[in-house]
PDB file of N, CA and C in Angstrom:
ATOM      1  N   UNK M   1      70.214 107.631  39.017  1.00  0.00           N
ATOM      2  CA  UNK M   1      69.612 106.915  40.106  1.00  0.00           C
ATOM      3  C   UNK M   1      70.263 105.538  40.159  1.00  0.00           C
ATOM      4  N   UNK M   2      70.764 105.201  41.618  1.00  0.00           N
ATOM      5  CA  UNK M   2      71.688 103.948  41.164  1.00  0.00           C
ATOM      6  C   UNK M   2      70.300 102.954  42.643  1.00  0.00           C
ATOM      7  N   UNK M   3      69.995 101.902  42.432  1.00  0.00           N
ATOM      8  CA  UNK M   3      68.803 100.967  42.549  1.00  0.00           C
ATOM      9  C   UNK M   3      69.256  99.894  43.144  1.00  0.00           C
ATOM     10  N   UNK M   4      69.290  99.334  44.022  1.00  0.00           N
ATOM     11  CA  UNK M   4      69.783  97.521  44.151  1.00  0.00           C
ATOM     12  C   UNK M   4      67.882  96.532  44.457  1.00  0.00           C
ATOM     13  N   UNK M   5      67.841  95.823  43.796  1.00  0.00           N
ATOM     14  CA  UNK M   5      66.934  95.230  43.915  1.00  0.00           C
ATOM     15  C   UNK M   5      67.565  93.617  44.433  1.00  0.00           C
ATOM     16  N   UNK M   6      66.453  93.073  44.998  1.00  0.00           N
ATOM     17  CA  UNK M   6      67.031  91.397  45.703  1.00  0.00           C
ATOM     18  C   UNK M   6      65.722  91.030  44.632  1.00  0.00           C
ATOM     19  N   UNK M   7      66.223  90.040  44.357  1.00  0.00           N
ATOM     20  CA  UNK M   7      64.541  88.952  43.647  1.00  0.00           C
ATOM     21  C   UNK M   7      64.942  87.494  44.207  1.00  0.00           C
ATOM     22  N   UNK M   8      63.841  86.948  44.284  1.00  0.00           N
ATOM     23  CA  UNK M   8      63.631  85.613  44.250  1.00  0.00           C
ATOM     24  C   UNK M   8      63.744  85.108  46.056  1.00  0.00           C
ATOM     25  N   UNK M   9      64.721  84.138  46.621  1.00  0.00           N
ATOM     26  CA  UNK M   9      64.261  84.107  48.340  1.00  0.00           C
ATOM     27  C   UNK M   9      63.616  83.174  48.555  1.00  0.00           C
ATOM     28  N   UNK M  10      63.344  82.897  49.738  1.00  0.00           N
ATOM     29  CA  UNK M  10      62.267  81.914  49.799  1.00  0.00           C
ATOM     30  C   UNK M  10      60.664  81.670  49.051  1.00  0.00           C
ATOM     31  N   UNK M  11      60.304  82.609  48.849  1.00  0.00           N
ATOM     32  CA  UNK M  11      59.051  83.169  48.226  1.00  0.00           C
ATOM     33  C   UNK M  11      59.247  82.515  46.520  1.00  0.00           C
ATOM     34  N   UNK M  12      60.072  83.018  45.953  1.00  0.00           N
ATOM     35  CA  UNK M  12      60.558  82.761  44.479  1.00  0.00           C
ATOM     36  C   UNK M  12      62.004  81.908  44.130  1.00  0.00           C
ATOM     37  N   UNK M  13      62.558  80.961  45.057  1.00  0.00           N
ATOM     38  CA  UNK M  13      63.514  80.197  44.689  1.00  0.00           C
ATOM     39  C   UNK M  13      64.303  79.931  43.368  1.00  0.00           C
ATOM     40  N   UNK M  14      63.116  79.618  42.496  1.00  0.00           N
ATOM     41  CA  UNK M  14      63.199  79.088  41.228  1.00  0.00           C
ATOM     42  C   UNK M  14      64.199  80.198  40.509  1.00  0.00           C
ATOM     43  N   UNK M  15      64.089  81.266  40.651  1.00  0.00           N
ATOM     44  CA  UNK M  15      64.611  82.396  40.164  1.00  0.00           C
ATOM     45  C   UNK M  15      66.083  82.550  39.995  1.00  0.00           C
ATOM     46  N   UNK M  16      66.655  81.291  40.948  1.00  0.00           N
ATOM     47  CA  UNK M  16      68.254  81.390  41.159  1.00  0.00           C
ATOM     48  C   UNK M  16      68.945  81.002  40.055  1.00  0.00           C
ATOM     49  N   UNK M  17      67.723  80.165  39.387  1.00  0.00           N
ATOM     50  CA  UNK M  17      68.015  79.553  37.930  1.00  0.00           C
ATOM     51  C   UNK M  17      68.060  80.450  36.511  1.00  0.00           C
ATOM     52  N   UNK M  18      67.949  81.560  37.090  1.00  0.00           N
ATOM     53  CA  UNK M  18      67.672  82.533  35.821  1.00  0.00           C
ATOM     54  C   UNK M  18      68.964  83.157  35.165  1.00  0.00           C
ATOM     55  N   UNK M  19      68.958  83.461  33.869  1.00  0.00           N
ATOM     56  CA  UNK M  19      70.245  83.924  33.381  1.00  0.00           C
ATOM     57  C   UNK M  19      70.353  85.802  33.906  1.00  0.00           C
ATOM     58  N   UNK M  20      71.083  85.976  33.914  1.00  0.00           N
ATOM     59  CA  UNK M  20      71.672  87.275  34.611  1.00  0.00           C
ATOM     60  C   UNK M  20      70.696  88.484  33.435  1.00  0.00           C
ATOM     61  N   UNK M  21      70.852  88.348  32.227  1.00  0.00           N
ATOM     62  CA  UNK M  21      69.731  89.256  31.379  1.00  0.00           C
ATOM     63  C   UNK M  21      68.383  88.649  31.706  1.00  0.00           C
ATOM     64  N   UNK M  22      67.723  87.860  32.270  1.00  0.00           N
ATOM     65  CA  UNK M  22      66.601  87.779  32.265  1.00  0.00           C
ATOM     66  C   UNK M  22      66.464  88.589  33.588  1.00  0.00           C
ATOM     67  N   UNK M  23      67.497  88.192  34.641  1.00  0.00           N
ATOM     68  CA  UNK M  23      66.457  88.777  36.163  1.00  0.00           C
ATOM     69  C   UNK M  23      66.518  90.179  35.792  1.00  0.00           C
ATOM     70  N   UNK M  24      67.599  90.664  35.006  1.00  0.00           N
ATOM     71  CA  UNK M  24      67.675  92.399  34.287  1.00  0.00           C
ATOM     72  C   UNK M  24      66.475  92.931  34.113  1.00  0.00           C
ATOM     73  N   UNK M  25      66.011  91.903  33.066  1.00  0.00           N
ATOM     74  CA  UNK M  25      64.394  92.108  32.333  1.00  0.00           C
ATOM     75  C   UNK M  25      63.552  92.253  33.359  1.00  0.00           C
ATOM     76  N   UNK M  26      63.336  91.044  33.996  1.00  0.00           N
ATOM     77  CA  UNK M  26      62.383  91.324  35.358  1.00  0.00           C
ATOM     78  C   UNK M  26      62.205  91.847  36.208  1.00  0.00           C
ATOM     79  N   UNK M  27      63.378  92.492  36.828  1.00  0.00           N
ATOM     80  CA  UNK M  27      63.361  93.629  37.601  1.00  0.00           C
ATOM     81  C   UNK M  27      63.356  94.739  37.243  1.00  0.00           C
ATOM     82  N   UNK M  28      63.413  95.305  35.963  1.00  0.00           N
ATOM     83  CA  UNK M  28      63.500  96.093  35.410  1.00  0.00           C
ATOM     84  C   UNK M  28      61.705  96.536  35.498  1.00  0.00           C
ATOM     85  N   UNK M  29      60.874  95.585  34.641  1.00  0.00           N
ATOM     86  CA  UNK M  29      59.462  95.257  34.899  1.00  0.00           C
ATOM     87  C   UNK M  29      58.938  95.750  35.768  1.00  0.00           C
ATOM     88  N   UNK M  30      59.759  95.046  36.712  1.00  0.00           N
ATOM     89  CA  UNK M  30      58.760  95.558  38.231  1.00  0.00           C
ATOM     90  C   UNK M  30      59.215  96.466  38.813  1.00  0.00           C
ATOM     91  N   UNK M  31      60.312  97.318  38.338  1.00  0.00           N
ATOM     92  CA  UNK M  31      60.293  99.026  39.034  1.00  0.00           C
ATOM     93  C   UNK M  31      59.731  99.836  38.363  1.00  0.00           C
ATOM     94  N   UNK M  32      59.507  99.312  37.239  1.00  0.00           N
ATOM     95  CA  UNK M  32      58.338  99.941  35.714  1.00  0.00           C
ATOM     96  C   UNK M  32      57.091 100.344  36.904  1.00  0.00           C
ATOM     97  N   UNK M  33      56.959  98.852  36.808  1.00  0.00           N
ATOM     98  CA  UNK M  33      55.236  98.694  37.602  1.00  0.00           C
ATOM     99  C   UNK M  33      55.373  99.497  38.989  1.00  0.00           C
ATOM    100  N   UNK M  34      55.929  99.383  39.639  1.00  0.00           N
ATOM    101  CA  UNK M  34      55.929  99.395  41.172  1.00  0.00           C
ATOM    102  C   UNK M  34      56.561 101.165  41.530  1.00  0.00           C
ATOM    103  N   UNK M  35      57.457 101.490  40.489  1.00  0.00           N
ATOM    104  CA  UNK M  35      58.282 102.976  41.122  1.00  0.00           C
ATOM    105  C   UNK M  35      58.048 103.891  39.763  1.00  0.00           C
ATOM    106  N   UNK M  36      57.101 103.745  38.581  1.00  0.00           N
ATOM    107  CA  UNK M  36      56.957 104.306  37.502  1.00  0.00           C
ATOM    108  C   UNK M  36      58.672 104.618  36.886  1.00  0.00           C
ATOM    109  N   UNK M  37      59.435 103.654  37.117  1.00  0.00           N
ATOM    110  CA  UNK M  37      60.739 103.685  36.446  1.00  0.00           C
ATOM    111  C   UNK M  37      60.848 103.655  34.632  1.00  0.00           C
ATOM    112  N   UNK M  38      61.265 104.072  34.321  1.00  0.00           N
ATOM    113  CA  UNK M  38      61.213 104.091  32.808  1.00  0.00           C
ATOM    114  C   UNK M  38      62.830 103.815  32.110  1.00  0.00           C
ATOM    115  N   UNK M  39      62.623 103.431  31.037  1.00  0.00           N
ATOM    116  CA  UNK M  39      64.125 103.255  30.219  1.00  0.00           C
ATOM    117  C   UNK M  39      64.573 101.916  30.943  1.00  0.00           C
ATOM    118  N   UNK M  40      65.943 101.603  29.843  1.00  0.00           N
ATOM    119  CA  UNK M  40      66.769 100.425  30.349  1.00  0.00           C
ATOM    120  C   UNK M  40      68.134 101.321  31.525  1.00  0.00           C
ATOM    121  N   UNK M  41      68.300  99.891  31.968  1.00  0.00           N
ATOM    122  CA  UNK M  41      69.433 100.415  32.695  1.00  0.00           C
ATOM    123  C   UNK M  41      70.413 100.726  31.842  1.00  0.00           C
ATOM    124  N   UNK M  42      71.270 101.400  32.314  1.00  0.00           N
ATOM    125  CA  UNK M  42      72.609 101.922  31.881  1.00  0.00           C
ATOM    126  C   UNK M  42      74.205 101.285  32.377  1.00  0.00           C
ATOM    127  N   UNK M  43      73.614 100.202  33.150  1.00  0.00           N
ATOM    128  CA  UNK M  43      74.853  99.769  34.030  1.00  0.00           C
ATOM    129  C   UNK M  43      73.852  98.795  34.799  1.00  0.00           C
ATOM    130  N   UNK M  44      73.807  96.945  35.186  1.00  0.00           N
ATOM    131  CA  UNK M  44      74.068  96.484  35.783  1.00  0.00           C
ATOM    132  C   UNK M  44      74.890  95.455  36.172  1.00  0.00           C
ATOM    133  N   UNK M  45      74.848  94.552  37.042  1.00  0.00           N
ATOM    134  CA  UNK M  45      75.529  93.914  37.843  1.00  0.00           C
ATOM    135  C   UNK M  45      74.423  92.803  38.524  1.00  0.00           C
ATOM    136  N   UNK M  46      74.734  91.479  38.391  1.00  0.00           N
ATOM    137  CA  UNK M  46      74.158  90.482  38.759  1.00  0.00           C
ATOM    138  C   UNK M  46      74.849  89.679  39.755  1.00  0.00           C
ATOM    139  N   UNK M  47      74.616  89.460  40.779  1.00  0.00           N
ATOM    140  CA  UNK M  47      75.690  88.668  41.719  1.00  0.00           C
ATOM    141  C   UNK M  47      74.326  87.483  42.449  1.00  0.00           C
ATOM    142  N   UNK M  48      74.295  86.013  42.160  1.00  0.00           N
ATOM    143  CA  UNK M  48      73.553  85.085  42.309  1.00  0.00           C
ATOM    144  C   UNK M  48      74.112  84.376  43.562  1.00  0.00           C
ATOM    145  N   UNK M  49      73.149  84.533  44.904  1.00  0.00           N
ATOM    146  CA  UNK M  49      73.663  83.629  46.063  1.00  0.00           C
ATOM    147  C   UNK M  49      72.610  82.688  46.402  1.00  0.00           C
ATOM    148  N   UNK M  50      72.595  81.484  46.363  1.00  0.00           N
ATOM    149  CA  UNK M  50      72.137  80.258  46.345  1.00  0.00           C
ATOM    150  C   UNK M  50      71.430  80.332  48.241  1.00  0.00           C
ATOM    151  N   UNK M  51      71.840  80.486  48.413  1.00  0.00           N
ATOM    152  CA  UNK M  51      71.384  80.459  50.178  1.00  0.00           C
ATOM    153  C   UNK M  51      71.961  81.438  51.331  1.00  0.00           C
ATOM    154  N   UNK M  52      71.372  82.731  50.833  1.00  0.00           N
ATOM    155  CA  UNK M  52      72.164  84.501  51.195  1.00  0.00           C
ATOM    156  C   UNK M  52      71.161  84.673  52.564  1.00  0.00           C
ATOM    157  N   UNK M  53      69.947  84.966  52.463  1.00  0.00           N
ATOM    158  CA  UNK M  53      69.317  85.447  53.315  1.00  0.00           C
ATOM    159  C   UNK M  53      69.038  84.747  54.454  1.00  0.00           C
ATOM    160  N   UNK M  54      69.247  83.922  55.647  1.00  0.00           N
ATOM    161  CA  UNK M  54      68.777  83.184  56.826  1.00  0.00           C
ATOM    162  C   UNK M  54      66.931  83.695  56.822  1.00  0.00           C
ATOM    163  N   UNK M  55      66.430  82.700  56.956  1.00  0.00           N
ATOM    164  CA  UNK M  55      65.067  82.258  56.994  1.00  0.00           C
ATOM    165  C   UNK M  55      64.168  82.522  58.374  1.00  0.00           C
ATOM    166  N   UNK M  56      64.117  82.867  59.076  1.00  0.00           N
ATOM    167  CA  UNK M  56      63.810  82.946  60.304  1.00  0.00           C
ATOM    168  C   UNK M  56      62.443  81.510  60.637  1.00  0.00           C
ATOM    169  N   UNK M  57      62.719  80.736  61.378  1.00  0.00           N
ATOM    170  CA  UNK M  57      61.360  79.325  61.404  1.00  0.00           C
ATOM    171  C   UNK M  57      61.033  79.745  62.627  1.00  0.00           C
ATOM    172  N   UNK M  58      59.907  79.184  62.758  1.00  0.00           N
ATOM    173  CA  UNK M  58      59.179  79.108  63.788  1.00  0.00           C
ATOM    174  C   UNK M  58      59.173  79.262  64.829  1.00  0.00           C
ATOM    175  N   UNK M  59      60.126  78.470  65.482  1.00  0.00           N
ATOM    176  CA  UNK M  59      60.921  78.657  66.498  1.00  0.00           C
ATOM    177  C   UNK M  59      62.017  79.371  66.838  1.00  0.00           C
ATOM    178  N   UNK M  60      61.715  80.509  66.365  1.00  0.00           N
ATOM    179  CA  UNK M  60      62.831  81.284  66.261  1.00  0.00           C
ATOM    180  C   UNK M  60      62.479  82.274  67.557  1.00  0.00           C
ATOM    181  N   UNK M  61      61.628  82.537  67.953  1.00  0.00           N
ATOM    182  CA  UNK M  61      61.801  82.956  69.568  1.00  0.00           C
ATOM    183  C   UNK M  61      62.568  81.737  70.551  1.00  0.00           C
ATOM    184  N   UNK M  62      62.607  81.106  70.320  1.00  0.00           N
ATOM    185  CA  UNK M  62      63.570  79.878  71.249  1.00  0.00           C
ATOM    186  C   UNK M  62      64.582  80.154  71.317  1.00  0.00           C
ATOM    187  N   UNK M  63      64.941  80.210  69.904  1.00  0.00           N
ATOM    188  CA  UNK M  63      66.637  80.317  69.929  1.00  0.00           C
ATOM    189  C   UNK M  63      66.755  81.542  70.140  1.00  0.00           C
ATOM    190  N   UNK M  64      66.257  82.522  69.944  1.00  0.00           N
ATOM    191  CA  UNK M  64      66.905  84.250  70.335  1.00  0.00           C
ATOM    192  C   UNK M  64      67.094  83.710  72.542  1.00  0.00           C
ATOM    193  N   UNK M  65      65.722  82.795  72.970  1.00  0.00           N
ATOM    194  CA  UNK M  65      66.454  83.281  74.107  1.00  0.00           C
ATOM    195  C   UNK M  65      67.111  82.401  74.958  1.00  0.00           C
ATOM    196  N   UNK M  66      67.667  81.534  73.531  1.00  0.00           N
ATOM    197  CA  UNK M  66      68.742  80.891  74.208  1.00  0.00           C
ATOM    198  C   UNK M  66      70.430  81.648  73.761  1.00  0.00           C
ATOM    199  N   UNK M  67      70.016  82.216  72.725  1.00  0.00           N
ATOM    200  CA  UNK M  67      71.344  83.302  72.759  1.00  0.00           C
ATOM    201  C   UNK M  67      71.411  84.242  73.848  1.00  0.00           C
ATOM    202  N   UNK M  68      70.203  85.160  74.173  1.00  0.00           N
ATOM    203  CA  UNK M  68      70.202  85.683  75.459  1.00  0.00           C
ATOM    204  C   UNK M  68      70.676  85.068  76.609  1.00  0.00           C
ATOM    205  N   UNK M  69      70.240  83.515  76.791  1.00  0.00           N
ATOM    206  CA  UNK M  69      71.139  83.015  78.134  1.00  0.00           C
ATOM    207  C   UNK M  69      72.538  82.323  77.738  1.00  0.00           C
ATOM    208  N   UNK M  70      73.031  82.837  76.791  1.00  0.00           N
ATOM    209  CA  UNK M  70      74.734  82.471  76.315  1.00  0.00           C
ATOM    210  C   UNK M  70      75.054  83.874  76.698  1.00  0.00           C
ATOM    211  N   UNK M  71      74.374  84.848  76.309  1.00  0.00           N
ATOM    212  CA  UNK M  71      75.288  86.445  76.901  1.00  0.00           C
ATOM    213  C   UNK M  71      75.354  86.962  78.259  1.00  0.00           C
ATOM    214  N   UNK M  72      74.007  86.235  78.492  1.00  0.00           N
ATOM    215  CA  UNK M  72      73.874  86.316  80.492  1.00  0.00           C
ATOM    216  C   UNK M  72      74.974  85.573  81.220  1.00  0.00           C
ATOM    217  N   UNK M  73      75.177  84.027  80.625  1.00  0.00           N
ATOM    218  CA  UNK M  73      76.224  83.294  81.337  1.00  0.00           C
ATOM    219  C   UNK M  73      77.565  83.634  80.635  1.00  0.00           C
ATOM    220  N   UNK M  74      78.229  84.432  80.073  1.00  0.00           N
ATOM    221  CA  UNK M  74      79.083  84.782  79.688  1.00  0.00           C
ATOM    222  C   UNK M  74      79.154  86.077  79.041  1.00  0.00           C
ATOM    223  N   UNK M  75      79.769  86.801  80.642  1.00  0.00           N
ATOM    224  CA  UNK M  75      80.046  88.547  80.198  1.00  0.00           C
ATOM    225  C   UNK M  75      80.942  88.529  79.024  1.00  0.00           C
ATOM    226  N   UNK M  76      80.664  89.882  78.579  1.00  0.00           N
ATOM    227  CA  UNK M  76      81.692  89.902  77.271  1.00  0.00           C
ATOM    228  C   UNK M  76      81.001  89.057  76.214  1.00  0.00           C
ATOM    229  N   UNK M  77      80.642  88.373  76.085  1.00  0.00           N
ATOM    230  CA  UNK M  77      80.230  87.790  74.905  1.00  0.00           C
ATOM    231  C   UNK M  77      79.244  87.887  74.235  1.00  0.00           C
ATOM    232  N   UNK M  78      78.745  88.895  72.992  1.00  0.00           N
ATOM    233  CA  UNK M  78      78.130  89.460  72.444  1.00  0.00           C
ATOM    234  C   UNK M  78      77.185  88.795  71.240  1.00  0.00           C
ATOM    235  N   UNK M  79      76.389  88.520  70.801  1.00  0.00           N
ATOM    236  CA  UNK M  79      75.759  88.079  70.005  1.00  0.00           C
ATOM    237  C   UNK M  79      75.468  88.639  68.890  1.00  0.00           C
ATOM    238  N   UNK M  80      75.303  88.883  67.374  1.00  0.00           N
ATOM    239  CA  UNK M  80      74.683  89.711  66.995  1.00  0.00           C
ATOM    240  C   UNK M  80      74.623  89.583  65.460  1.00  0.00           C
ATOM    241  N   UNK M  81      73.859  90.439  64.611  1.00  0.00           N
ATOM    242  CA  UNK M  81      74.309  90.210  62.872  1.00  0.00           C
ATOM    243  C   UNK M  81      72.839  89.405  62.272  1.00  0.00           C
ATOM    244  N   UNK M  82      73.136  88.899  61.135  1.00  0.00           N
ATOM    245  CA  UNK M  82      72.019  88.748  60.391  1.00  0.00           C
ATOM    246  C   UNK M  82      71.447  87.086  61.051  1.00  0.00           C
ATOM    247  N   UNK M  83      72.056  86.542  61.434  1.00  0.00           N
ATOM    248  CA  UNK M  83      70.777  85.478  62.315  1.00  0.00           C
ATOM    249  C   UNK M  83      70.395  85.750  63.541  1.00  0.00           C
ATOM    250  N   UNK M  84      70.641  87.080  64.310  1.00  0.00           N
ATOM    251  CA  UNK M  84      69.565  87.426  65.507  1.00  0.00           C
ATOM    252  C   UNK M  84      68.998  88.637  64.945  1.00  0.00           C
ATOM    253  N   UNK M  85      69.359  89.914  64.691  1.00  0.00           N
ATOM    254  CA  UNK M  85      68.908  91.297  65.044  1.00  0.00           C
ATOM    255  C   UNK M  85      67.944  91.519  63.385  1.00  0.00           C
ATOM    256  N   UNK M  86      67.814  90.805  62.542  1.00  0.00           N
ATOM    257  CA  UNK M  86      67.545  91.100  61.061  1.00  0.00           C
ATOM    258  C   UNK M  86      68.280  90.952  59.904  1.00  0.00           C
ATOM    259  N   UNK M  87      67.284  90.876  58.989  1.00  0.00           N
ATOM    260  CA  UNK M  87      68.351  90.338  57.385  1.00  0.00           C
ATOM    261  C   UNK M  87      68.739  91.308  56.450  1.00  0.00           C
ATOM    262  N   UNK M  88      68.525  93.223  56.794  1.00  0.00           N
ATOM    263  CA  UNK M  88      68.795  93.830  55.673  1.00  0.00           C
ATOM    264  C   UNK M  88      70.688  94.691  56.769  1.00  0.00           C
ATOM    265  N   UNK M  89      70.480  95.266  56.007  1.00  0.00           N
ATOM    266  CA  UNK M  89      71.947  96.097  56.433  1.00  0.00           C
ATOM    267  C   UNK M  89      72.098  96.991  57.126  1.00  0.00           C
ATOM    268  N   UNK M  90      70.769  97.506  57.189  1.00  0.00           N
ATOM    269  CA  UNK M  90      70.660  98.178  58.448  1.00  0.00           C
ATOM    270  C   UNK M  90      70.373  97.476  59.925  1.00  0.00           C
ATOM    271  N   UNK M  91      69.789  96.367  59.954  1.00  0.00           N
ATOM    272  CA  UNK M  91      69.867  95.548  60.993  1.00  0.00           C
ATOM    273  C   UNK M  91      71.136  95.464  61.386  1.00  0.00           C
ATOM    274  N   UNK M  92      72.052  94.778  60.606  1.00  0.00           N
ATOM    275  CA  UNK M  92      73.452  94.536  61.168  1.00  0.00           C
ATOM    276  C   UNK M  92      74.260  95.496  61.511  1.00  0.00           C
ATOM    277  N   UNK M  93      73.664  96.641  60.804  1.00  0.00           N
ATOM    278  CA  UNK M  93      74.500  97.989  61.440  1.00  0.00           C
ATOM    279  C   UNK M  93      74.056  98.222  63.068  1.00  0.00           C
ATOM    280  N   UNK M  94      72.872  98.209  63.247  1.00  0.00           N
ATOM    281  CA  UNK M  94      71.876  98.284  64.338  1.00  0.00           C
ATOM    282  C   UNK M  94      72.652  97.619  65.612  1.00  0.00           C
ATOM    283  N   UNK M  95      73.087  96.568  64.760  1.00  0.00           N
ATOM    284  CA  UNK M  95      73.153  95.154  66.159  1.00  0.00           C
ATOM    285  C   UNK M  95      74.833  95.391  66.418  1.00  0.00           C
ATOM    286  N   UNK M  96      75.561  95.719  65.412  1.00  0.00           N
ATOM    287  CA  UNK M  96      77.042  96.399  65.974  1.00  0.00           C
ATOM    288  C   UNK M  96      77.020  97.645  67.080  1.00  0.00           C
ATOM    289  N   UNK M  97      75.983  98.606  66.582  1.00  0.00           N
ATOM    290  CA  UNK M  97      75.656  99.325  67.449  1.00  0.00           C
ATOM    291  C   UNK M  97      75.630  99.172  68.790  1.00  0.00           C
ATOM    292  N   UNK M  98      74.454  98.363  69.062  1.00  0.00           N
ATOM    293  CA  UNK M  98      73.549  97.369  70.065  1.00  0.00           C
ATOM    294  C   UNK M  98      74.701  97.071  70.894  1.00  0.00           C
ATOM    295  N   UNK M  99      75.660  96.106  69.955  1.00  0.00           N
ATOM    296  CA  UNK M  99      76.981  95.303  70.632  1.00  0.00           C
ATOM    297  C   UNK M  99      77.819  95.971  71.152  1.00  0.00           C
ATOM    298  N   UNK M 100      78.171  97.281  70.458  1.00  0.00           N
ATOM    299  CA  UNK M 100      78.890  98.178  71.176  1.00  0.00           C
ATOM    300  C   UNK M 100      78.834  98.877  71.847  1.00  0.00           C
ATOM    301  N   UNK M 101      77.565  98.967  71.790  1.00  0.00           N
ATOM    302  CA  UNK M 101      76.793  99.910  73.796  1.00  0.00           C
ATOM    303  C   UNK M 101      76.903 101.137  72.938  1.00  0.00           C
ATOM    304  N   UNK M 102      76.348 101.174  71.803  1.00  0.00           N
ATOM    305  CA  UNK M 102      76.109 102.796  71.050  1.00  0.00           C
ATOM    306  C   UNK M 102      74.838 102.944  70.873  1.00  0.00           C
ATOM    307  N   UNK M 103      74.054 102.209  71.396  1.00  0.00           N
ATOM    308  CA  UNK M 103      72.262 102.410  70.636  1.00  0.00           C
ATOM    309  C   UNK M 103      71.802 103.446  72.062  1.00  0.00           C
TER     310      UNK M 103
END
């Protein structure tokens, strides 16, 4: 079973500070708890990004429809990806889609 877990984010920041065997430990924990996962891993991989995910604020219906009136006043020009359509990978697959007149 190969797993990718995200930890920490806006929610848990502090976490960025953690050594690469600890977030191991902790996520490990919580697929214990959460997916009845058992045993250590056999293989991971830690990759730490300081400011990965875009945040979506408040006003974030504003700006979607002021991107909408950048694509209205300029045919051809497409908008799309992890600061309009969503933050996981299927969003951005979605919004290439979207962009390419395949949805």
């Amino acid at each position: 079973m190969l797993l990718t877990s995200y930890v920490g984010g806006a929610r848990c920041p502090e976490l960025v500070n953690r050594s690469a065997s600890e977030l191991v430990t902790l996520t490990t924990e919580d697929l214990a708890r959460l997916l009845g996962v058992r045993g250590k891993p056999v293989f991971s991989n830690v990759t730490v990004y300081r400011n990965a995910i875009p945040q979506y604020e408040m006003d974030f219906g504003g700006f979607l429809e002021q991107m909408n009136r950048v694509e209205a006043a300029a045919p051809g020009v497409f908008l799309g990806g992890h600061f309009r359509d969503g933050t996981s990978l299927s969003d951005s697959i979605l919004a290439g889609h979207k962009a390419a007149g395949l949805n």
